[in-house]
Coordinates of C-alpha atoms in Angstrom, one line a residue:
X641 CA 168.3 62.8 32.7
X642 CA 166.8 59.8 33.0
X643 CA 169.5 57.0 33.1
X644 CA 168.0 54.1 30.6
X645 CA 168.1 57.6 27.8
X646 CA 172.1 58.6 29.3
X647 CA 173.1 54.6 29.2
X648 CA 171.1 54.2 25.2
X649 CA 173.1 57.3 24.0
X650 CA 176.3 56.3 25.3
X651 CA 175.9 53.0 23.6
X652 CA 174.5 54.7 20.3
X653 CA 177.8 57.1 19.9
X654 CA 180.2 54.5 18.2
X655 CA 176.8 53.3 15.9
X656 CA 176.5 54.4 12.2
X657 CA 173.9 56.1 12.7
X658 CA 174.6 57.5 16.3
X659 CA 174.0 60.9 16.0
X660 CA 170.3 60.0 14.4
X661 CA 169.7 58.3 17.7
X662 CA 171.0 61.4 19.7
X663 CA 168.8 63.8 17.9
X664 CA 165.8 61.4 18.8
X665 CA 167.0 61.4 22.3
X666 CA 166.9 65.0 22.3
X667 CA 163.6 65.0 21.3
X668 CA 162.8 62.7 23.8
X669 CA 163.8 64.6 26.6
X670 CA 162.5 68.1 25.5
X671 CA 158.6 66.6 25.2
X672 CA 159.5 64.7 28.5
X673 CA 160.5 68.0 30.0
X674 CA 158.0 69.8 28.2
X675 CA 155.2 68.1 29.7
X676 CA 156.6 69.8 33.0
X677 CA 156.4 73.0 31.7
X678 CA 153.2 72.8 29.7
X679 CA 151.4 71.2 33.1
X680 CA 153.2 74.4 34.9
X681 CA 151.7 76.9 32.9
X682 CA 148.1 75.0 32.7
X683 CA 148.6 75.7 36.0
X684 CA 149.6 78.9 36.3
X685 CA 146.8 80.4 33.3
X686 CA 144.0 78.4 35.6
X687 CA 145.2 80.7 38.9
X688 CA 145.0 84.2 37.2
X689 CA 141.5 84.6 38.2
X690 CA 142.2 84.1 41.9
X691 CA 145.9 85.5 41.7
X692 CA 146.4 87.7 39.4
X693 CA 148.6 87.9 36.2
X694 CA 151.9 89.0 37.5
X695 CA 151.6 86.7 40.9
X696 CA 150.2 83.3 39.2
X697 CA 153.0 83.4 36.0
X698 CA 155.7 85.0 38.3
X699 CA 155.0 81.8 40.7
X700 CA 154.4 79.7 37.8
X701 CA 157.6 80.5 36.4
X702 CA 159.4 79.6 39.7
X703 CA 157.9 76.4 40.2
X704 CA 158.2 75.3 36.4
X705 CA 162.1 76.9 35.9
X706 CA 163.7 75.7 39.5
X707 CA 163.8 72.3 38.8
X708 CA 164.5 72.0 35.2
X709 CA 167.6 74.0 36.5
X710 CA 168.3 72.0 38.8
X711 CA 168.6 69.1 36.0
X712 CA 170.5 71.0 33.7
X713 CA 172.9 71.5 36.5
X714 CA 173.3 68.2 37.5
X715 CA 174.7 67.6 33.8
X716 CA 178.2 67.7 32.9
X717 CA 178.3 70.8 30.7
X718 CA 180.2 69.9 27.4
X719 CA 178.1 70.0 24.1
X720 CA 175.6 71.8 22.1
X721 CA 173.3 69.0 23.2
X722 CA 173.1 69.7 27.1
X723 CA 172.3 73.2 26.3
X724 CA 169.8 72.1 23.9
X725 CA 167.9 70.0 25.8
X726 CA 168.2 72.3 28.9
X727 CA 167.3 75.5 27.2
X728 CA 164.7 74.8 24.6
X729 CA 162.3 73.3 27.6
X730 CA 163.2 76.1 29.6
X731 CA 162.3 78.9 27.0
X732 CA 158.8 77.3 26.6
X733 CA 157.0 78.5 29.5
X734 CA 156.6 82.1 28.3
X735 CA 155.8 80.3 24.9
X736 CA 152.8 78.6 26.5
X737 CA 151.4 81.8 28.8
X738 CA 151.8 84.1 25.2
X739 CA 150.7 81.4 22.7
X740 CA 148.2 78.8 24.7
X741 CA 147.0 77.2 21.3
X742 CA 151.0 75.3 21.5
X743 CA 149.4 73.6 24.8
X744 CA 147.4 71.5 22.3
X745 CA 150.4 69.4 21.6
X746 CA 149.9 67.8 25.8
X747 CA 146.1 68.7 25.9
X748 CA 145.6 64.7 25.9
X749 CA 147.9 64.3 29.1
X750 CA 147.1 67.6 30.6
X751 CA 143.3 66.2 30.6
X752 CA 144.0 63.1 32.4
X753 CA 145.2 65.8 35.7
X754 CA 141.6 67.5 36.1
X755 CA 139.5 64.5 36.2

């Protein structure tokens, strides 16, 4: 996680409205981590032609899932919030490769990549 977002929610816990800010938090970190998986699949639906299906989404997959594991293992496991934000990025790989038209939501960044 990136550590301005950890030292912000720590602070917002105690706040009135603290668990407003953690839910925007959460949706911080699932777009930021998103991104990741939507520029992994991009990725992986441009290589089919040269690779294949099962070889460009199987290393698509790999490359995309590895190290949003490794960041959901480098949290302390505790709430219904770390397996939010670790599971709902990681579930949206295969939701990209079935359902492309969901890639519209980072087509602006993706576009800036193939310039």
């Amino acid at each position: 996680m990136v550590p301005l977002i950890r030292s912000l929610r720590s602070q917002s816990a105690p706040l009135a409205m603290g668990r407003m800010f953690i839910l925007c938090f959460l949706l911080l970190e699932v777009i930021i981590q998103g991104l990741w998986v939507a520029y992994c699949s991009d990725r992986a639906m441009n290589f089919v032609q040269d690779l294949g299906k099962p070889m460009a989404y199987g290393l698509g997959f790999l490359c995309c899932q590895v190290p949003l594991a490794m960041v959901a293992r480098s949290e302390t496991p505790g709430s219904l919030y770390h397996v939010a934000r670790s599971v709902i990025p990681m579930g949206l790989f295969p939701a990209f490769v079935l359902n492309p038209r969901w890639l519209l939501m980072y087509q602006w960044i993706l576009s800036g990549f193939y310039r």
